[in-house]
mmCIF file of C-alpha atoms in Angstrom:
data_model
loop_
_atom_site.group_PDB
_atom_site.id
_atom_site.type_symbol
_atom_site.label_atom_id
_atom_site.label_comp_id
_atom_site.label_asym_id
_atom_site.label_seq_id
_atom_site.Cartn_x
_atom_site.Cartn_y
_atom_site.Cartn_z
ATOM 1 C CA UNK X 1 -59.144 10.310 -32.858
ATOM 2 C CA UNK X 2 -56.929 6.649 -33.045
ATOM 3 C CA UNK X 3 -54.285 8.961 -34.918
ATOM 4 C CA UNK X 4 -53.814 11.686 -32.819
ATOM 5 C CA UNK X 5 -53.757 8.434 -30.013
ATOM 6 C CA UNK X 6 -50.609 6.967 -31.777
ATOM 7 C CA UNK X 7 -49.305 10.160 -32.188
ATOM 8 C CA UNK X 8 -48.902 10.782 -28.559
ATOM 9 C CA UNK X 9 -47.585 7.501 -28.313
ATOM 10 C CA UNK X 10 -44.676 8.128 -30.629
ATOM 11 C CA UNK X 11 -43.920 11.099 -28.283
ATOM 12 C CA UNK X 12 -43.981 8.988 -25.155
ATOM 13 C CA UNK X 13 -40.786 6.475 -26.958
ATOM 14 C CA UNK X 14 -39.316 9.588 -27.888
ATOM 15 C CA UNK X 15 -39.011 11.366 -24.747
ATOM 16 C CA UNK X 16 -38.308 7.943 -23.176
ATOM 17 C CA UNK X 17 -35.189 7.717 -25.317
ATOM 18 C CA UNK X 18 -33.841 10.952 -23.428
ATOM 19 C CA UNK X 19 -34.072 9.334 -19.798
ATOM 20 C CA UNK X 20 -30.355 8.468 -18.167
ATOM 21 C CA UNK X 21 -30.677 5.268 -16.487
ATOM 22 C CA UNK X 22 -28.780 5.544 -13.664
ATOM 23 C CA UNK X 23 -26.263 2.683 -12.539
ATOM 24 C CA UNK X 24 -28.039 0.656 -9.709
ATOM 25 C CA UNK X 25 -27.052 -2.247 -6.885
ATOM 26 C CA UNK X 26 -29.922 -4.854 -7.852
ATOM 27 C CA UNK X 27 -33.446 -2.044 -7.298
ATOM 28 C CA UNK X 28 -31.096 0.918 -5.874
ATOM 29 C CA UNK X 29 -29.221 3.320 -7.083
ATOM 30 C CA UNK X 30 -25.932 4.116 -5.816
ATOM 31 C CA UNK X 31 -27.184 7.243 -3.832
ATOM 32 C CA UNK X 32 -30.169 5.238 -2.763
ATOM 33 C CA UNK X 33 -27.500 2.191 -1.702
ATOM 34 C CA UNK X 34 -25.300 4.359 0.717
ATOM 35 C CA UNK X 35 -27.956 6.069 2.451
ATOM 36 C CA UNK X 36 -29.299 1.867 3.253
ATOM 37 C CA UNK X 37 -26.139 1.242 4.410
ATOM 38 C CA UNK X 38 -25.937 4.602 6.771
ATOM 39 C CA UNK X 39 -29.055 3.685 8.132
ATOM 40 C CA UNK X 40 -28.051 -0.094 8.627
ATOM 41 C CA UNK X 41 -24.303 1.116 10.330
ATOM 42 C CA UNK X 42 -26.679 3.106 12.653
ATOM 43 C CA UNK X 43 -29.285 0.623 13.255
ATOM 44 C CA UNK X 44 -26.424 -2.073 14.325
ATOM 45 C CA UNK X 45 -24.924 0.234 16.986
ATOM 46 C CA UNK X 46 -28.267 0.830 18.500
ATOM 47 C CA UNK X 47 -29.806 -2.657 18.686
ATOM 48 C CA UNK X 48 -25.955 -3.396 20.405
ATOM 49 C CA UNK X 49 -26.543 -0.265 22.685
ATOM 50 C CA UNK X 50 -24.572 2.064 21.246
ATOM 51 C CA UNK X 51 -24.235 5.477 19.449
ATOM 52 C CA UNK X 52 -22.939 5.227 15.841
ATOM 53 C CA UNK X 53 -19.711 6.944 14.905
ATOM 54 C CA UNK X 54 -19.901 10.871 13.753
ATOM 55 C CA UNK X 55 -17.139 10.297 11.628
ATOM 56 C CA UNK X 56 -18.305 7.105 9.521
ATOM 57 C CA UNK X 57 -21.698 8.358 9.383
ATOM 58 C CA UNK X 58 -20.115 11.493 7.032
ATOM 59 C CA UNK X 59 -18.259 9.473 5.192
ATOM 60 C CA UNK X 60 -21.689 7.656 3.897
ATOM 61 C CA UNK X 61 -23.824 11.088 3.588
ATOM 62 C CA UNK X 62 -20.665 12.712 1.727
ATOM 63 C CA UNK X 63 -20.550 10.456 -0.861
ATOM 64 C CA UNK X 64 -23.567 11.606 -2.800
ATOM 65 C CA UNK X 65 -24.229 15.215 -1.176
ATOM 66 C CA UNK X 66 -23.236 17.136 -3.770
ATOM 67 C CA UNK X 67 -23.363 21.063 -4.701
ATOM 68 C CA UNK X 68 -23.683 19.993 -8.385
ATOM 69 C CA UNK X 69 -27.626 19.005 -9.355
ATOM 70 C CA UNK X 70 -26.223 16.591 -12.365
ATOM 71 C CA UNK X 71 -23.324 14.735 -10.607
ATOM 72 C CA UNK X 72 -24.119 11.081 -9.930
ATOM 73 C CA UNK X 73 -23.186 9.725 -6.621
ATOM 74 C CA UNK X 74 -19.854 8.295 -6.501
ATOM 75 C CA UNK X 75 -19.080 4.703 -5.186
ATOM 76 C CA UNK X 76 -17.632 4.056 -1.879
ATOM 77 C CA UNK X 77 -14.490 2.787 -2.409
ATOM 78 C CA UNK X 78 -12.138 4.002 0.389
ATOM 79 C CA UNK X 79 -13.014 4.239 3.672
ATOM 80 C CA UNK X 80 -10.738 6.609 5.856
ATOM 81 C CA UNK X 81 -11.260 7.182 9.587
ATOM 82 C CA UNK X 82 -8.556 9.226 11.865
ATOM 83 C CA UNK X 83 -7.807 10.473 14.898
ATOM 84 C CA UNK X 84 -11.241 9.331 16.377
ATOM 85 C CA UNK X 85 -11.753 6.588 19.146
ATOM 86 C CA UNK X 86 -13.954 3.265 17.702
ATOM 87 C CA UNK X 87 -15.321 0.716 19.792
ATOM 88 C CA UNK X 88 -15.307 -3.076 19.339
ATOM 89 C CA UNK X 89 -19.458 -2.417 18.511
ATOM 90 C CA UNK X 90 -18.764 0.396 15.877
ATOM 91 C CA UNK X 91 -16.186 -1.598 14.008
ATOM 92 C CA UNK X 92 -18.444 -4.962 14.201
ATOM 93 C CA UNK X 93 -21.788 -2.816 13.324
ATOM 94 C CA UNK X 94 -19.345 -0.717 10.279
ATOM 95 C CA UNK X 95 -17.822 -4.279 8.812
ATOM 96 C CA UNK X 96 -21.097 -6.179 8.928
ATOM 97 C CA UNK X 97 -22.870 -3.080 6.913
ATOM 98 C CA UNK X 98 -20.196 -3.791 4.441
ATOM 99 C CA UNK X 99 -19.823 -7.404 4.330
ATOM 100 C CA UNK X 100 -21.618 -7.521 1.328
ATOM 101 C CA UNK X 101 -20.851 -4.513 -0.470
ATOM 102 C CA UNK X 102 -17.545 -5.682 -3.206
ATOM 103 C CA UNK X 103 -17.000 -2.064 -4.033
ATOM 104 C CA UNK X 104 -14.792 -1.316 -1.169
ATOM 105 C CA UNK X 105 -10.868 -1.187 -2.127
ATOM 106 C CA UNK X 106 -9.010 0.827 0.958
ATOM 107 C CA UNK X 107 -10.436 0.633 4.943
ATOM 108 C CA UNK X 108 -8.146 3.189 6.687
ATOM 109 C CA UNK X 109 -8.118 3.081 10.365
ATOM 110 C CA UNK X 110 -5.370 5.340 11.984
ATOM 111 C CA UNK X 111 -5.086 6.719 15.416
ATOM 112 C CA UNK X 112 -8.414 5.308 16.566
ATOM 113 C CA UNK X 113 -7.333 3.345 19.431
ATOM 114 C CA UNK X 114 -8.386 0.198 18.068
ATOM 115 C CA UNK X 115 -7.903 -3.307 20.569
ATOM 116 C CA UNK X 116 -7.300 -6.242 20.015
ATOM 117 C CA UNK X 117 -11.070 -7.226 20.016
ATOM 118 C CA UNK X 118 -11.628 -4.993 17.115
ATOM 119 C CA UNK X 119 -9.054 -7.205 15.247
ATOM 120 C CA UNK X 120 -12.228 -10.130 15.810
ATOM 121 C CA UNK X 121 -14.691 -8.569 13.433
ATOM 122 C CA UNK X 122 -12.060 -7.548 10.958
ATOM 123 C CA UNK X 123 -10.944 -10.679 10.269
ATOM 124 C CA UNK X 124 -14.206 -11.995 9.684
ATOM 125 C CA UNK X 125 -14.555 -9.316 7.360
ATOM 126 C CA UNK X 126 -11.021 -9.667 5.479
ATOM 127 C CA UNK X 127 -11.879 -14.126 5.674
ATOM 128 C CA UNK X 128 -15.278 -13.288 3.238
ATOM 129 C CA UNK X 129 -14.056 -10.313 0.996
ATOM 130 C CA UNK X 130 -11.997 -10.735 -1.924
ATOM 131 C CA UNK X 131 -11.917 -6.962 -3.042
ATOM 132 C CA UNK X 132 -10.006 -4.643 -0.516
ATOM 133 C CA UNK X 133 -6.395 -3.982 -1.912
ATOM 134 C CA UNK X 134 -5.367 -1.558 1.920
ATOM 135 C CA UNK X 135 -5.511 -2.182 5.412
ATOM 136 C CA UNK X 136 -4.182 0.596 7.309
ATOM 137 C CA UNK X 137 -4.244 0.356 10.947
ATOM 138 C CA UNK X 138 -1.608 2.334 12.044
ATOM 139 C CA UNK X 139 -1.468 3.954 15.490
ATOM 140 C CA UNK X 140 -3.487 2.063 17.534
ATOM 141 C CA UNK X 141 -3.198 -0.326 20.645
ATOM 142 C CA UNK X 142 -2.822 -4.147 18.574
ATOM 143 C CA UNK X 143 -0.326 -6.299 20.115
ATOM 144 C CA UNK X 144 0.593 -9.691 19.006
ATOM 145 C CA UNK X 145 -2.764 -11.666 19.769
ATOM 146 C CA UNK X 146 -5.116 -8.819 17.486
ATOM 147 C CA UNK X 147 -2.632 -9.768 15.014
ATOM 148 C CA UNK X 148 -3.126 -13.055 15.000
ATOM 149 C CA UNK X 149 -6.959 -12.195 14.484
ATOM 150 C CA UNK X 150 -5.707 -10.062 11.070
ATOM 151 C CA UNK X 151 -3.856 -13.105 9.673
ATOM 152 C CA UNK X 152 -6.247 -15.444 10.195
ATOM 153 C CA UNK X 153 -8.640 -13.031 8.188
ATOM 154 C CA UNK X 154 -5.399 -12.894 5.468
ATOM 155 C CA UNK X 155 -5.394 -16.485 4.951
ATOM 156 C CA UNK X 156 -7.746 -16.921 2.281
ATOM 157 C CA UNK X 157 -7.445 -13.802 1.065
ATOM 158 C CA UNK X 158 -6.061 -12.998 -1.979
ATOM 159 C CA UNK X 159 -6.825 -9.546 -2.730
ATOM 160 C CA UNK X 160 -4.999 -7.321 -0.303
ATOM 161 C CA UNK X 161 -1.863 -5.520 -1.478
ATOM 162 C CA UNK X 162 -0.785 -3.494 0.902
ATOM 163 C CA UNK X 163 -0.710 -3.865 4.446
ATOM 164 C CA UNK X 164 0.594 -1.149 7.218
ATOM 165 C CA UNK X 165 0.255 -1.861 10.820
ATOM 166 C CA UNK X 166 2.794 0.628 11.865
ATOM 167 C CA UNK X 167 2.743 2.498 15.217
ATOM 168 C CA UNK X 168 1.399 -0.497 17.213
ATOM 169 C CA UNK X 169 2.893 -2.778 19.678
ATOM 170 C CA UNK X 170 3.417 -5.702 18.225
ATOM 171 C CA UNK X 171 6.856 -6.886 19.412
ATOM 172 C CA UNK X 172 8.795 -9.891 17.779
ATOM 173 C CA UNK X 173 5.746 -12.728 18.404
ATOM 174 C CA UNK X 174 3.635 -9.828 16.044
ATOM 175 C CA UNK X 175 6.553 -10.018 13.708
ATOM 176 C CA UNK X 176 6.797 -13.335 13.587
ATOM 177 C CA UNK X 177 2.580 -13.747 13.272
ATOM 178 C CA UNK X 178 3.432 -11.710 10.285
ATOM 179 C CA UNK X 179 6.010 -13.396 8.718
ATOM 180 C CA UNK X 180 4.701 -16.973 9.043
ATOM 181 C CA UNK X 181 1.352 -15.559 6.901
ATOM 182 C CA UNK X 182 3.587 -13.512 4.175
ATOM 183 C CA UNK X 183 5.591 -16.358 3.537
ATOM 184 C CA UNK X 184 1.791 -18.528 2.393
ATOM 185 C CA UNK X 185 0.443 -15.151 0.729
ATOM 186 C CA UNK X 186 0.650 -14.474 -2.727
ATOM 187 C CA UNK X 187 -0.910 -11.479 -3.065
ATOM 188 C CA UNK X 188 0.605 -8.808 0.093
ATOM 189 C CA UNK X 189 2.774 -6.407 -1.825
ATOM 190 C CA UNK X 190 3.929 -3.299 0.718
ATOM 191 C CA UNK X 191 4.175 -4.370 4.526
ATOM 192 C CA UNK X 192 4.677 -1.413 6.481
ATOM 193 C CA UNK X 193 5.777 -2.258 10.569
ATOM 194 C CA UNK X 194 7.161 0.950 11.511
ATOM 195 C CA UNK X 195 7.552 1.728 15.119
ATOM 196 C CA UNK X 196 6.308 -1.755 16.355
ATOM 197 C CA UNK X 197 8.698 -2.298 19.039
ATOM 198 C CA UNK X 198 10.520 -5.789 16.943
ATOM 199 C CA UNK X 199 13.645 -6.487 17.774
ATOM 200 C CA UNK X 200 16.602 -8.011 16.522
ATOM 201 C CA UNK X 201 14.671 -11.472 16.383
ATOM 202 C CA UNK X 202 11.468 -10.182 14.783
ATOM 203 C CA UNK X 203 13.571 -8.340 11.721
ATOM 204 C CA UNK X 204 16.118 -11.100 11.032
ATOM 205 C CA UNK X 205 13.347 -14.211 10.776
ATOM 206 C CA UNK X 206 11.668 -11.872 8.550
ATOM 207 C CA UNK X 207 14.120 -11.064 6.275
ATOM 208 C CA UNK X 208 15.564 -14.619 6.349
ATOM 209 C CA UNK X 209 12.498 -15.940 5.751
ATOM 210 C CA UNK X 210 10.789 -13.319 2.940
ATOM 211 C CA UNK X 211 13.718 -12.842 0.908
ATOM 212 C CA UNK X 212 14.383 -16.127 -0.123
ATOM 213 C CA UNK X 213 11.024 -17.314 -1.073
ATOM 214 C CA UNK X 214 10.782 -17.903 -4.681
ATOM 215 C CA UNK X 215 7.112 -16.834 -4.900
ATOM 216 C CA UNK X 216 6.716 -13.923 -2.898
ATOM 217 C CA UNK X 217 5.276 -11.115 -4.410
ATOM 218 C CA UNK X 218 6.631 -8.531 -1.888
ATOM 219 C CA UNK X 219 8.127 -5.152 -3.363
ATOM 220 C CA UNK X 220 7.930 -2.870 -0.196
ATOM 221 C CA UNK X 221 9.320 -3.454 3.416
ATOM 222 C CA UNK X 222 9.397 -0.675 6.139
ATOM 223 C CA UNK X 223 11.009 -1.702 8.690
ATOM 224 C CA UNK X 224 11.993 1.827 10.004
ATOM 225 C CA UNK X 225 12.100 2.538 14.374
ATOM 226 C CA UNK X 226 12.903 -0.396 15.205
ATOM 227 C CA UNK X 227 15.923 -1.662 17.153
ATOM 228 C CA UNK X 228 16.713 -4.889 14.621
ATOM 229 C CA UNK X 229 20.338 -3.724 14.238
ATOM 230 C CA UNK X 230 23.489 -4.572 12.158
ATOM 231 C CA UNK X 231 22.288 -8.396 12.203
ATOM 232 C CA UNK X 232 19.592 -7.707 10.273
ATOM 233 C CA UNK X 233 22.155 -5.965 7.606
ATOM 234 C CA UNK X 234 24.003 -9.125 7.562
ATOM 235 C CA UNK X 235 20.473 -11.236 7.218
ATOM 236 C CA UNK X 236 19.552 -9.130 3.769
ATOM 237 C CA UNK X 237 22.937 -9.436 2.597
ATOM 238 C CA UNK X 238 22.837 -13.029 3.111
ATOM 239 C CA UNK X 239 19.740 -13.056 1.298
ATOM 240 C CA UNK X 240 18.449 -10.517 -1.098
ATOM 241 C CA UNK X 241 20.825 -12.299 -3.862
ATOM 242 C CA UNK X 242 17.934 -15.027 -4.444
ATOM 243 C CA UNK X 243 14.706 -12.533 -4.209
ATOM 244 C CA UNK X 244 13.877 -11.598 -7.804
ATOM 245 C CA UNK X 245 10.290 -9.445 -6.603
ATOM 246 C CA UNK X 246 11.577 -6.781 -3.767
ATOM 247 C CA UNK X 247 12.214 -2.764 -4.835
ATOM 248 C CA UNK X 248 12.243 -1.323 -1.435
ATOM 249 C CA UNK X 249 13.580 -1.381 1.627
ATOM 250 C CA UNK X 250 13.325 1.175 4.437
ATOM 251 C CA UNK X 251 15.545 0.715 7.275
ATOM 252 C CA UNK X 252 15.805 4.337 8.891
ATOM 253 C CA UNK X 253 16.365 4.475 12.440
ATOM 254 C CA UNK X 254 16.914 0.635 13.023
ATOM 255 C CA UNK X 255 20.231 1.629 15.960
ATOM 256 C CA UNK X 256 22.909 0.377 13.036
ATOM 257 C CA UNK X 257 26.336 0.652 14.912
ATOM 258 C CA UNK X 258 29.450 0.988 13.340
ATOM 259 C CA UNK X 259 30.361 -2.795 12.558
ATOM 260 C CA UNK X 260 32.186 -2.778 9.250
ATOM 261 C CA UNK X 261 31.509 -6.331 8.341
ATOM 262 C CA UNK X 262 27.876 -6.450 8.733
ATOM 263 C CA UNK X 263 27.945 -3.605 6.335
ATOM 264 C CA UNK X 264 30.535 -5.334 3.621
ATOM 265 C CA UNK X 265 28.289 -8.442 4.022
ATOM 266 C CA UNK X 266 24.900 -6.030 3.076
ATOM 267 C CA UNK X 267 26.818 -4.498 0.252
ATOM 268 C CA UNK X 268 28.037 -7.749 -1.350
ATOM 269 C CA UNK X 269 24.692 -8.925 -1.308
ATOM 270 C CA UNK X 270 22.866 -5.746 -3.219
ATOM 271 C CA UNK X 271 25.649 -6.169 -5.530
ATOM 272 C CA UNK X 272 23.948 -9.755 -6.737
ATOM 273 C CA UNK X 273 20.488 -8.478 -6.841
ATOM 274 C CA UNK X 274 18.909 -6.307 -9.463
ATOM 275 C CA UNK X 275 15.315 -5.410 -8.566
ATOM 276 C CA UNK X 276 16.382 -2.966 -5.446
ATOM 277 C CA UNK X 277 15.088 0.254 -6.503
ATOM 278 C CA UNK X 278 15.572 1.867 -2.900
ATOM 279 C CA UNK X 279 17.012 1.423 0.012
ATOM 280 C CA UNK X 280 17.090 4.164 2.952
ATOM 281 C CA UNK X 281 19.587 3.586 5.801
ATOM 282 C CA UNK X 282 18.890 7.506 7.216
ATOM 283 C CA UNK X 283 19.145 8.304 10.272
ATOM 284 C CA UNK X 284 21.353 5.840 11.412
ATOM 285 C CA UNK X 285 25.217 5.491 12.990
ATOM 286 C CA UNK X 286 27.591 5.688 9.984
ATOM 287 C CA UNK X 287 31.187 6.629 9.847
ATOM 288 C CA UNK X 288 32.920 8.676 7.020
ATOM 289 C CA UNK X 289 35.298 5.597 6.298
ATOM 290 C CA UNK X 290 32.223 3.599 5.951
ATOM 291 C CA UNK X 291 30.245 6.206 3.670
ATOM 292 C CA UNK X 292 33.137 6.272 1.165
ATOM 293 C CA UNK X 293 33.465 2.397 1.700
ATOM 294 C CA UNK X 294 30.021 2.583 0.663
ATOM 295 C CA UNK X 295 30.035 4.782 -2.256
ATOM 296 C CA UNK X 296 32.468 2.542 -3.857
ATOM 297 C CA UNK X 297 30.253 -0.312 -3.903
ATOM 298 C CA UNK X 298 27.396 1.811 -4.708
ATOM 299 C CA UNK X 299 29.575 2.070 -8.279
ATOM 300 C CA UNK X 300 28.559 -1.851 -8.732
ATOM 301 C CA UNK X 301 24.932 -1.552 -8.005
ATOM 302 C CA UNK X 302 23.297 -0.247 -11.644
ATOM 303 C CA UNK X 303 19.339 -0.723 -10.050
ATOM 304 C CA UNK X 304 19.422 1.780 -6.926
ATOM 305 C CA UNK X 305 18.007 5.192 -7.548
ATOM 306 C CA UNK X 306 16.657 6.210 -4.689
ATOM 307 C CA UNK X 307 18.542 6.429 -1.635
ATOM 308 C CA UNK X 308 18.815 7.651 1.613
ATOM 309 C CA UNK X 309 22.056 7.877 3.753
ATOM 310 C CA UNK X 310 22.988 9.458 7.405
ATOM 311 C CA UNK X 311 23.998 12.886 6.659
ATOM 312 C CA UNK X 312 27.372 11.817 9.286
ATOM 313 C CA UNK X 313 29.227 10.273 6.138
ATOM 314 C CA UNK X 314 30.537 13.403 4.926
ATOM 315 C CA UNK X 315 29.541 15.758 2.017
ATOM 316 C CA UNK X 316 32.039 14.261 -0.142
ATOM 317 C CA UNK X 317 30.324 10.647 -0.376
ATOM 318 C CA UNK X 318 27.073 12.486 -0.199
ATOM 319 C CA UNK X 319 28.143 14.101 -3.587
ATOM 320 C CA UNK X 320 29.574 11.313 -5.389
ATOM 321 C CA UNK X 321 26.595 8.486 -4.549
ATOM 322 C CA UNK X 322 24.447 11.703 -5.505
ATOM 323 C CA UNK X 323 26.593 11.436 -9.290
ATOM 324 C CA UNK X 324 26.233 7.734 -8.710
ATOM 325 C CA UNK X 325 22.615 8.065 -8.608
ATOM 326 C CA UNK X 326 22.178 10.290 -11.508
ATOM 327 C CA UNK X 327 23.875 7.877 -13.643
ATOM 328 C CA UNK X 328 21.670 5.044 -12.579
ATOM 329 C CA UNK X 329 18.777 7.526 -13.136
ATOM 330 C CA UNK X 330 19.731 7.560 -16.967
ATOM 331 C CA UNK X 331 20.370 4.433 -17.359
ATOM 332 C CA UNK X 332 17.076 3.496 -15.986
ATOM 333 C CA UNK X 333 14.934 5.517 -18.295
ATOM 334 C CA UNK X 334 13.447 3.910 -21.537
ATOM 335 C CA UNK X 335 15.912 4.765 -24.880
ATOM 336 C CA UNK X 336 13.899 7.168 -26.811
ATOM 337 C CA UNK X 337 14.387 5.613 -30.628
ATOM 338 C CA UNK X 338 15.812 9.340 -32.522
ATOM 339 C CA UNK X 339 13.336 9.293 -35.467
ATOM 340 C CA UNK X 340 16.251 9.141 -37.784
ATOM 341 C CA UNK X 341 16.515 7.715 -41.904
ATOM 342 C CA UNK X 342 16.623 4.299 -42.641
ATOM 343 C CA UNK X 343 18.662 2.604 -44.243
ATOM 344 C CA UNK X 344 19.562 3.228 -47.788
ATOM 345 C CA UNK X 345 17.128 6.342 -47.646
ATOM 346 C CA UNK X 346 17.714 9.387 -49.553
ATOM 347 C CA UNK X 347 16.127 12.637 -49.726
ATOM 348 C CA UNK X 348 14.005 13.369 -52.825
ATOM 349 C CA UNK X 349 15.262 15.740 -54.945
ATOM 350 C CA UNK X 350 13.053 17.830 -56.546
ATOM 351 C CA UNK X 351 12.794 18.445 -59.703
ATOM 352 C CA UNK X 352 13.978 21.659 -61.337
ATOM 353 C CA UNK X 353 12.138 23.937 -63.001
#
């Protein structure tokens, strides 16, 4: 009898050997996790006397719903939301469910006619975690004083990458809320501010005040819809010489006029920088003087190519800063080392029969 007892008890490490330990948050699993925090995002909006949100309530059961039997649950780590109304409760209830989750890398918020009370919780949310790498809150109702809300949050932050708050009605004091906290953060890579109704104040302290800061880490600017003008053109060229970090800059639709020196002033000034990788001026006034004046700059500038150009310049410097281009293409692409013979190599003969 004791043998056939330690028998069975060999079994029971054997078949224990075969179990997949799935990955857990503390005494949860990740399946187990998301449905706590559903039922926590849903519990907030009641005890604050409202209904949770349809939308962010299927973004937590989706996650580990699956048709497959074997597939593990999969991690939240972007959170998308569009083209569905939140309230101030909703986004306050959603943030504080996630305040302590660190898994979270995107929070996507477009078109949901966000205030600027919403702009309270988030940067609460943004001041205490030190993992999201997007904030996307384009197309809602934020003016200047829910942005100074988000930079507050952005202070202490040094996570986020990217940043787009395009499509909201910021106006130059936004702009200028921005700037001040870009110029302190080491981290913000892409700042997207299309359609934010800046002006010709707003985009020139920006780019005189970005561009020449040595430790900026800032690669993308969209500056695109908004009236900032030739002036600004003369601000980058007066500037972009002494930024070593920036690749893009998207200027389409920005009501450029047809002043020739603000656009000599621009061109000198990408002629002195070499980490442009593109620039888009589309959509813009440009004479054909000015878009062969242009193309024979463009022969100086080695780093561009990508570029973008009002289709008013004429297919003939369309096709030569499309040649341009190409060239800079090749020239940009790694060497590929021809596996060749060394030096003082030969072939073995063989020997003859």
């Amino acid at each position: 009898m004791p043998a056939k007892k330690k028998k069975g008890k060999k079994s029971k490490k054997k078949s224990q050997k075969k179990i997949v330990v799935k990955p857990r948050f503390g005494n949860l699993s990740i399946g187990q996790k998301m449905t706590q925090m559903r039922i926590l995002y849903a519990n907030n909006c009641t005890e604050l006397g409202e209904e949770p949100c349809k939308a962010i309530l299927s973004v937590f059961r989706g996650l580990f719903n699956s048709k497959k039997k074997d597939e593990e649950p999969t991690l939240l780590e972007r959170l998308q939301v569009v083209n569905t109304e939140l309230s101030v409760v909703q986004i306050h209830s959603l943030l504080t469910t996630l305040v302590d989750y660190p898994y979270l890398k995107s929070l996507i918020f477009v078109n949901c006619n966000l205030t600027d009370d919403c702009c309270i919780p988030l940067s609460h949310y943004l001041n205490s975690n030190l993992g999201i790498e997007t904030l996307i809150l384009d197309g809602n109702q934020i003016t200047a004083d829910g942005i100074t809300h988000v930079c507050r949050g952005l202070v202490n932050n040094t996570s986020l990458k990217n940043l787009s708050v395009s499509h909201n009605p910021l106006g130059d004091r936004g702009c200028l809320l921005l700037t001040n906290m870009l110029k302190d953060n080491l981290s913000i890579e892409e700042i997207s501010l299309r359609h934010c109704q800046i002006d010709v104040t707003g985009g020139v302290t920006l780019f005189r005040t970005l561009l020449p800061q040595p430790l900026t880490r800032i690669k993308h600017i969209d500056m695109s819809g908004n009236p900032i003008t030739d002036i600004s053109l003369v601000a980058i060229g007066e500037t972009i010489q002494l930024n070593k970090s920036v690749e893009a800059i998207i200027l389409s639709n920005i009501s450029l006029t047809n002043q020739d020196t603000s656009i000599e002033i621009f061109l000198n000034g990408l002629t002195q920088n070499s980490t442009l990788k593109q620039l888009d001026l589309s959509h813009n006034l440009m004479t054909e003087e000015q878009g062969i004046f242009f193309t024979e700059h463009m022969k100086n500038i080695k780093n561009i190519v990508k570029l973008r150009m009002p289709h008013v310049i004429g297919k003939t410097a369309l096709k030569k800063l499309i040649t341009i281009l190409e060239k800079n293409i090749k020239a940009a692409k790694p060497s590929k080392k021809k596996k060749g013979k060394g030096k003082g190599t030969k072939k073995k003969k063989k020997p003859k029969k």
